[in-house]
Amino acid sequence: MVDVEFLIQFLARWGHIAFGIAWIGLLYYFNFVQGGYMAAASAEAKVDAFTKLVPSALWWFRWAALLTFLTGLLLLWFVMVTGQLSSDILVGVVMATLMLINVWFIIWPNQRIVIASNEAVAAGGEPDPNQGAAAGKALLASRSNTLLSLPMLFFMTSSAHYKLGGAWNEGTTELIVALLIVLAIELNAIFGKMGPITTVRGVITSSLALTAIMWLLMVWL
């Protein structure tokens, strides 16, 4: 006899992992691979990439992000039904939600401006004067998502294999501090500057440091 609820939960977890690999994998591709190529490429090569490669990559990127989020919501529902919502899950969910918002409402709209500008150049027209500003906004949001990615993955993993912080409604100090840190990062993604996450090395180092800080918050507060 098939346990339907267990099967749905298993398929949701399987899909969540598969879509998550696609989402975060493309996030790392954009930040660690494509960014370096664009910086060194000729003007003609950039136009070619932004008219042929980037639109396709962004299609997979944004839909993988959405499907990761939706399957995650289904898993979260199962967790809440069983009364096992812990602080680490909640912080991870908030991080993932903000990352999704960044993809759909900052990165994608601004990259559309960049793509349209390059399509105009490819057709013999002039670039959009707003292209530079749009690219900067998209890059800051993308770097911020990269910064959040390692602690988000850490908490998503710990929620199943290494519980941190206890129940979300018991120990609130660590939860409040962690959420304030995440909020500050998101505000910087919208209104701030690149700072230490400008370079690939910088964003990786910062993400590892943020993971350690978040872990210590859950352990010691």
PDB file of C-alpha atoms in Angstrom:
ATOM      1  CA  MET A   1       0.000   0.000   0.000  1.00  0.00           C
ATOM      2  CA  VAL A   2       1.486   3.338  -1.059  1.00  0.00           C
ATOM      3  CA  ASP A   3       1.626   6.050   1.601  1.00  0.00           C
ATOM      4  CA  VAL A   4       0.423   8.974  -0.534  1.00  0.00           C
ATOM      5  CA  GLU A   5       1.500  11.664   1.922  1.00  0.00           C
ATOM      6  CA  PHE A   6       4.991  10.179   2.214  1.00  0.00           C
ATOM      7  CA  LEU A   7       5.242   9.889  -1.587  1.00  0.00           C
ATOM      8  CA  ILE A   8       4.230  13.542  -2.081  1.00  0.00           C
ATOM      9  CA  GLN A   9       6.749  14.653   0.522  1.00  0.00           C
ATOM     10  CA  PHE A  10       9.481  12.547  -1.074  1.00  0.00           C
ATOM     11  CA  LEU A  11       8.755  13.864  -4.575  1.00  0.00           C
ATOM     12  CA  ALA A  12       8.671  17.434  -3.259  1.00  0.00           C
ATOM     13  CA  ARG A  13      12.062  16.938  -1.608  1.00  0.00           C
ATOM     14  CA  TRP A  14      13.471  15.362  -4.769  1.00  0.00           C
ATOM     15  CA  GLY A  15      12.175  18.231  -6.893  1.00  0.00           C
ATOM     16  CA  HIS A  16      13.378  20.804  -4.372  1.00  0.00           C
ATOM     17  CA  ILE A  17      16.909  19.416  -4.557  1.00  0.00           C
ATOM     18  CA  ALA A  18      16.882  19.123  -8.368  1.00  0.00           C
ATOM     19  CA  PHE A  19      15.518  22.623  -8.951  1.00  0.00           C
ATOM     20  CA  GLY A  20      17.819  23.995  -6.260  1.00  0.00           C
ATOM     21  CA  ILE A  21      20.871  22.545  -7.985  1.00  0.00           C
ATOM     22  CA  ALA A  22      19.816  24.278 -11.201  1.00  0.00           C
ATOM     23  CA  TRP A  23      19.119  27.598  -9.460  1.00  0.00           C
ATOM     24  CA  ILE A  24      22.239  27.846  -7.326  1.00  0.00           C
ATOM     25  CA  GLY A  25      24.372  26.288 -10.052  1.00  0.00           C
ATOM     26  CA  LEU A  26      23.337  29.011 -12.488  1.00  0.00           C
ATOM     27  CA  LEU A  27      23.811  31.644  -9.767  1.00  0.00           C
ATOM     28  CA  TYR A  28      27.399  30.486  -9.361  1.00  0.00           C
ATOM     29  CA  TYR A  29      27.862  30.343 -13.130  1.00  0.00           C
ATOM     30  CA  PHE A  30      26.792  33.975 -13.489  1.00  0.00           C
ATOM     31  CA  ASN A  31      29.013  35.148 -10.629  1.00  0.00           C
ATOM     32  CA  PHE A  32      32.072  32.928 -10.970  1.00  0.00           C
ATOM     33  CA  VAL A  33      32.268  32.230 -14.719  1.00  0.00           C
ATOM     34  CA  GLN A  34      30.239  34.580 -16.879  1.00  0.00           C
ATOM     35  CA  GLY A  35      31.233  37.728 -14.992  1.00  0.00           C
ATOM     36  CA  GLY A  36      34.920  37.103 -15.588  1.00  0.00           C
ATOM     37  CA  TYR A  37      34.318  36.355 -19.248  1.00  0.00           C
ATOM     38  CA  MET A  38      32.295  39.536 -19.781  1.00  0.00           C
ATOM     39  CA  ALA A  39      34.993  41.622 -18.143  1.00  0.00           C
ATOM     40  CA  ALA A  40      37.607  40.310 -20.584  1.00  0.00           C
ATOM     41  CA  ALA A  41      35.459  39.938 -23.723  1.00  0.00           C
ATOM     42  CA  SER A  42      35.415  42.322 -26.653  1.00  0.00           C
ATOM     43  CA  ALA A  43      32.430  44.598 -27.249  1.00  0.00           C
ATOM     44  CA  GLU A  44      31.278  42.374 -30.110  1.00  0.00           C
ATOM     45  CA  ALA A  45      31.532  39.247 -27.975  1.00  0.00           C
ATOM     46  CA  LYS A  46      29.526  40.872 -25.178  1.00  0.00           C
ATOM     47  CA  VAL A  47      26.751  41.849 -27.576  1.00  0.00           C
ATOM     48  CA  ASP A  48      26.694  38.312 -28.959  1.00  0.00           C
ATOM     49  CA  ALA A  49      26.523  36.796 -25.469  1.00  0.00           C
ATOM     50  CA  PHE A  50      23.792  39.139 -24.253  1.00  0.00           C
ATOM     51  CA  THR A  51      21.634  38.490 -27.310  1.00  0.00           C
ATOM     52  CA  LYS A  52      22.107  34.707 -27.562  1.00  0.00           C
ATOM     53  CA  LEU A  53      23.432  33.141 -24.340  1.00  0.00           C
ATOM     54  CA  VAL A  54      22.258  35.300 -21.447  1.00  0.00           C
ATOM     55  CA  PRO A  55      18.494  35.305 -22.235  1.00  0.00           C
ATOM     56  CA  SER A  56      18.422  31.504 -22.267  1.00  0.00           C
ATOM     57  CA  ALA A  57      20.485  31.213 -19.089  1.00  0.00           C
ATOM     58  CA  LEU A  58      18.244  33.720 -17.307  1.00  0.00           C
ATOM     59  CA  TRP A  59      15.122  31.809 -18.377  1.00  0.00           C
ATOM     60  CA  TRP A  60      16.369  28.637 -16.720  1.00  0.00           C
ATOM     61  CA  PHE A  61      17.677  30.642 -13.773  1.00  0.00           C
ATOM     62  CA  ARG A  62      14.461  32.413 -12.827  1.00  0.00           C
ATOM     63  CA  TRP A  63      12.160  29.437 -13.340  1.00  0.00           C
ATOM     64  CA  ALA A  64      14.478  27.117 -11.425  1.00  0.00           C
ATOM     65  CA  ALA A  65      14.390  29.677  -8.608  1.00  0.00           C
ATOM     66  CA  LEU A  66      10.594  29.763  -8.592  1.00  0.00           C
ATOM     67  CA  LEU A  67      10.210  25.979  -8.689  1.00  0.00           C
ATOM     68  CA  THR A  68      12.776  25.595  -5.910  1.00  0.00           C
ATOM     69  CA  PHE A  69      10.755  28.025  -3.830  1.00  0.00           C
ATOM     70  CA  LEU A  70       7.390  26.376  -4.535  1.00  0.00           C
ATOM     71  CA  THR A  71       8.608  22.867  -3.720  1.00  0.00           C
ATOM     72  CA  GLY A  72      10.229  24.333  -0.616  1.00  0.00           C
ATOM     73  CA  LEU A  73       6.884  25.791   0.470  1.00  0.00           C
ATOM     74  CA  LEU A  74       5.316  22.355   0.148  1.00  0.00           C
ATOM     75  CA  LEU A  75       8.057  20.858   2.311  1.00  0.00           C
ATOM     76  CA  LEU A  76       7.628  23.690   4.808  1.00  0.00           C
ATOM     77  CA  TRP A  77       3.937  22.838   5.068  1.00  0.00           C
ATOM     78  CA  PHE A  78       4.801  19.249   6.000  1.00  0.00           C
ATOM     79  CA  VAL A  79       7.259  20.525   8.616  1.00  0.00           C
ATOM     80  CA  MET A  80       4.671  22.852  10.136  1.00  0.00           C
ATOM     81  CA  VAL A  81       2.030  20.112  10.216  1.00  0.00           C
ATOM     82  CA  THR A  82       4.369  17.927  12.272  1.00  0.00           C
ATOM     83  CA  GLY A  83       5.235  20.823  14.596  1.00  0.00           C
ATOM     84  CA  GLN A  84       8.962  20.676  13.841  1.00  0.00           C
ATOM     85  CA  LEU A  85       9.554  24.229  12.619  1.00  0.00           C
ATOM     86  CA  SER A  86      12.952  25.208  14.010  1.00  0.00           C
ATOM     87  CA  SER A  87      14.862  28.484  13.956  1.00  0.00           C
ATOM     88  CA  ASP A  88      17.325  27.283  11.337  1.00  0.00           C
ATOM     89  CA  ILE A  89      14.530  26.322   8.931  1.00  0.00           C
ATOM     90  CA  LEU A  90      12.849  29.685   9.397  1.00  0.00           C
ATOM     91  CA  VAL A  91      16.038  31.672   8.773  1.00  0.00           C
ATOM     92  CA  GLY A  92      16.802  29.535   5.717  1.00  0.00           C
ATOM     93  CA  VAL A  93      13.286  30.093   4.365  1.00  0.00           C
ATOM     94  CA  VAL A  94      13.580  33.867   4.822  1.00  0.00           C
ATOM     95  CA  MET A  95      16.939  33.868   3.006  1.00  0.00           C
ATOM     96  CA  ALA A  96      15.562  31.788   0.138  1.00  0.00           C
ATOM     97  CA  THR A  97      12.469  33.996  -0.134  1.00  0.00           C
ATOM     98  CA  LEU A  98      14.544  37.167  -0.366  1.00  0.00           C
ATOM     99  CA  MET A  99      16.808  35.501  -2.916  1.00  0.00           C
ATOM    100  CA  LEU A 100      13.754  34.645  -5.032  1.00  0.00           C
ATOM    101  CA  ILE A 101      12.514  38.228  -4.757  1.00  0.00           C
ATOM    102  CA  ASN A 102      15.932  39.452  -5.882  1.00  0.00           C
ATOM    103  CA  VAL A 103      15.831  37.155  -8.909  1.00  0.00           C
ATOM    104  CA  TRP A 104      12.374  38.141 -10.127  1.00  0.00           C
ATOM    105  CA  PHE A 105      12.159  41.789  -9.098  1.00  0.00           C
ATOM    106  CA  ILE A 106      15.737  43.079  -9.308  1.00  0.00           C
ATOM    107  CA  ILE A 107      17.996  40.820 -11.375  1.00  0.00           C
ATOM    108  CA  TRP A 108      15.549  39.874 -14.134  1.00  0.00           C
ATOM    109  CA  PRO A 109      14.007  43.344 -14.758  1.00  0.00           C
ATOM    110  CA  ASN A 110      17.427  44.995 -14.874  1.00  0.00           C
ATOM    111  CA  GLN A 111      18.920  42.275 -17.046  1.00  0.00           C
ATOM    112  CA  ARG A 112      16.027  42.762 -19.468  1.00  0.00           C
ATOM    113  CA  ILE A 113      17.209  46.354 -19.895  1.00  0.00           C
ATOM    114  CA  VAL A 114      20.759  45.160 -20.565  1.00  0.00           C
ATOM    115  CA  ILE A 115      19.573  42.504 -23.024  1.00  0.00           C
ATOM    116  CA  ALA A 116      17.326  44.959 -24.893  1.00  0.00           C
ATOM    117  CA  SER A 117      20.190  47.449 -25.108  1.00  0.00           C
ATOM    118  CA  ASN A 118      22.509  44.845 -26.615  1.00  0.00           C
ATOM    119  CA  GLU A 119      19.800  43.710 -29.024  1.00  0.00           C
ATOM    120  CA  ALA A 120      19.477  47.315 -30.182  1.00  0.00           C
ATOM    121  CA  VAL A 121      23.240  47.501 -30.752  1.00  0.00           C
ATOM    122  CA  ALA A 122      23.179  44.185 -32.633  1.00  0.00           C
ATOM    123  CA  ALA A 123      20.469  45.632 -34.883  1.00  0.00           C
ATOM    124  CA  GLY A 124      22.608  48.679 -35.629  1.00  0.00           C
ATOM    125  CA  GLY A 125      21.081  51.024 -33.072  1.00  0.00           C
ATOM    126  CA  GLU A 126      22.366  52.812 -29.996  1.00  0.00           C
ATOM    127  CA  PRO A 127      22.793  51.311 -26.520  1.00  0.00           C
ATOM    128  CA  ASP A 128      20.338  52.260 -23.789  1.00  0.00           C
ATOM    129  CA  PRO A 129      21.917  54.950 -21.569  1.00  0.00           C
ATOM    130  CA  ASN A 130      20.384  53.169 -18.562  1.00  0.00           C
ATOM    131  CA  GLN A 131      22.240  49.952 -19.330  1.00  0.00           C
ATOM    132  CA  GLY A 132      25.148  50.629 -16.978  1.00  0.00           C
ATOM    133  CA  ALA A 133      22.959  51.454 -13.998  1.00  0.00           C
ATOM    134  CA  ALA A 134      20.736  48.437 -14.658  1.00  0.00           C
ATOM    135  CA  ALA A 135      23.728  46.116 -14.907  1.00  0.00           C
ATOM    136  CA  GLY A 136      25.054  47.463 -11.609  1.00  0.00           C
ATOM    137  CA  LYS A 137      21.751  46.847  -9.816  1.00  0.00           C
ATOM    138  CA  ALA A 138      21.511  43.322 -11.202  1.00  0.00           C
ATOM    139  CA  LEU A 139      25.091  42.548 -10.212  1.00  0.00           C
ATOM    140  CA  LEU A 140      24.636  43.807  -6.642  1.00  0.00           C
ATOM    141  CA  ALA A 141      21.511  41.677  -6.193  1.00  0.00           C
ATOM    142  CA  SER A 142      23.251  38.669  -7.744  1.00  0.00           C
ATOM    143  CA  ARG A 143      26.288  39.089  -5.500  1.00  0.00           C
ATOM    144  CA  SER A 144      23.963  39.443  -2.495  1.00  0.00           C
ATOM    145  CA  ASN A 145      22.246  36.181  -3.434  1.00  0.00           C
ATOM    146  CA  THR A 146      25.650  34.528  -3.667  1.00  0.00           C
ATOM    147  CA  LEU A 147      26.489  35.911  -0.225  1.00  0.00           C
ATOM    148  CA  LEU A 148      23.290  34.421   1.208  1.00  0.00           C
ATOM    149  CA  SER A 149      23.569  31.109  -0.632  1.00  0.00           C
ATOM    150  CA  LEU A 150      26.016  29.267   1.634  1.00  0.00           C
ATOM    151  CA  PRO A 151      24.304  30.075   4.958  1.00  0.00           C
ATOM    152  CA  MET A 152      20.939  29.350   3.336  1.00  0.00           C
ATOM    153  CA  LEU A 153      22.152  25.932   2.186  1.00  0.00           C
ATOM    154  CA  PHE A 154      23.768  25.350   5.595  1.00  0.00           C
ATOM    155  CA  PHE A 155      20.487  25.952   7.411  1.00  0.00           C
ATOM    156  CA  MET A 156      18.435  23.941   4.941  1.00  0.00           C
ATOM    157  CA  THR A 157      20.803  21.014   5.521  1.00  0.00           C
ATOM    158  CA  SER A 158      21.022  21.474   9.285  1.00  0.00           C
ATOM    159  CA  SER A 159      17.238  21.506   9.590  1.00  0.00           C
ATOM    160  CA  ALA A 160      17.214  17.848   8.556  1.00  0.00           C
ATOM    161  CA  HIS A 161      20.545  16.594   9.889  1.00  0.00           C
ATOM    162  CA  TYR A 162      21.888  19.003  12.536  1.00  0.00           C
ATOM    163  CA  LYS A 163      19.137  20.913  14.314  1.00  0.00           C
ATOM    164  CA  LEU A 164      20.160  24.430  15.324  1.00  0.00           C
ATOM    165  CA  GLY A 165      18.387  26.981  17.505  1.00  0.00           C
ATOM    166  CA  GLY A 166      15.539  24.822  18.772  1.00  0.00           C
ATOM    167  CA  ALA A 167      11.895  25.520  18.052  1.00  0.00           C
ATOM    168  CA  TRP A 168      11.341  28.856  16.362  1.00  0.00           C
ATOM    169  CA  ASN A 169       9.015  30.121  19.119  1.00  0.00           C
ATOM    170  CA  GLU A 170      11.201  29.102  22.077  1.00  0.00           C
ATOM    171  CA  GLY A 171      14.618  30.717  21.712  1.00  0.00           C
ATOM    172  CA  THR A 172      13.878  34.021  20.003  1.00  0.00           C
ATOM    173  CA  THR A 173      17.116  35.955  20.595  1.00  0.00           C
ATOM    174  CA  GLU A 174      19.207  34.120  18.020  1.00  0.00           C
ATOM    175  CA  LEU A 175      16.301  34.175  15.574  1.00  0.00           C
ATOM    176  CA  ILE A 176      15.795  37.939  15.860  1.00  0.00           C
ATOM    177  CA  VAL A 177      19.524  38.693  15.512  1.00  0.00           C
ATOM    178  CA  ALA A 178      19.864  36.356  12.517  1.00  0.00           C
ATOM    179  CA  LEU A 179      16.846  37.872  10.776  1.00  0.00           C
ATOM    180  CA  LEU A 180      18.135  41.404  11.391  1.00  0.00           C
ATOM    181  CA  ILE A 181      21.427  40.448   9.729  1.00  0.00           C
ATOM    182  CA  VAL A 182      19.565  39.007   6.749  1.00  0.00           C
ATOM    183  CA  LEU A 183      17.398  42.134   6.530  1.00  0.00           C
ATOM    184  CA  ALA A 184      20.498  44.351   6.530  1.00  0.00           C
ATOM    185  CA  ILE A 185      21.981  42.320   3.671  1.00  0.00           C
ATOM    186  CA  GLU A 186      18.759  42.612   1.672  1.00  0.00           C
ATOM    187  CA  LEU A 187      18.541  46.365   2.235  1.00  0.00           C
ATOM    188  CA  ASN A 188      22.108  46.648   0.981  1.00  0.00           C
ATOM    189  CA  ALA A 189      21.160  44.566  -2.070  1.00  0.00           C
ATOM    190  CA  ILE A 190      18.489  47.140  -2.906  1.00  0.00           C
ATOM    191  CA  PHE A 191      20.012  50.432  -1.799  1.00  0.00           C
ATOM    192  CA  GLY A 192      23.663  49.798  -0.930  1.00  0.00           C
ATOM    193  CA  LYS A 193      27.033  49.114  -2.489  1.00  0.00           C
ATOM    194  CA  MET A 194      29.134  46.080  -3.374  1.00  0.00           C
ATOM    195  CA  GLY A 195      31.826  46.600  -0.739  1.00  0.00           C
ATOM    196  CA  PRO A 196      33.645  43.354   0.140  1.00  0.00           C
ATOM    197  CA  ILE A 197      31.502  41.250  -2.230  1.00  0.00           C
ATOM    198  CA  THR A 198      32.797  43.052  -5.335  1.00  0.00           C
ATOM    199  CA  THR A 199      35.201  40.254  -6.273  1.00  0.00           C
ATOM    200  CA  VAL A 200      34.583  36.526  -6.574  1.00  0.00           C
ATOM    201  CA  ARG A 201      37.068  35.828  -3.796  1.00  0.00           C
ATOM    202  CA  GLY A 202      35.425  38.492  -1.666  1.00  0.00           C
ATOM    203  CA  VAL A 203      31.892  37.151  -2.018  1.00  0.00           C
ATOM    204  CA  ILE A 204      32.974  33.549  -1.362  1.00  0.00           C
ATOM    205  CA  THR A 205      34.950  34.573   1.726  1.00  0.00           C
ATOM    206  CA  SER A 206      32.096  36.760   2.946  1.00  0.00           C
ATOM    207  CA  SER A 207      29.577  33.953   2.428  1.00  0.00           C
ATOM    208  CA  LEU A 208      31.711  31.521   4.425  1.00  0.00           C
ATOM    209  CA  ALA A 209      32.139  34.108   7.187  1.00  0.00           C
ATOM    210  CA  LEU A 210      28.394  34.775   7.243  1.00  0.00           C
ATOM    211  CA  THR A 211      27.729  31.042   7.540  1.00  0.00           C
ATOM    212  CA  ALA A 212      30.073  30.821  10.533  1.00  0.00           C
ATOM    213  CA  ILE A 213      28.463  33.850  12.186  1.00  0.00           C
ATOM    214  CA  MET A 214      24.961  32.464  11.702  1.00  0.00           C
ATOM    215  CA  TRP A 215      26.016  29.080  13.070  1.00  0.00           C
ATOM    216  CA  LEU A 216      27.553  30.678  16.167  1.00  0.00           C
ATOM    217  CA  LEU A 217      24.369  32.682  16.726  1.00  0.00           C
ATOM    218  CA  MET A 218      22.298  29.520  16.742  1.00  0.00           C
ATOM    219  CA  VAL A 219      24.722  27.669  19.007  1.00  0.00           C
ATOM    220  CA  TRP A 220      25.588  30.316  21.595  1.00  0.00           C
ATOM    221  CA  LEU A 221      22.632  32.699  21.906  1.00  0.00           C
TER     222      LEU A 221
END
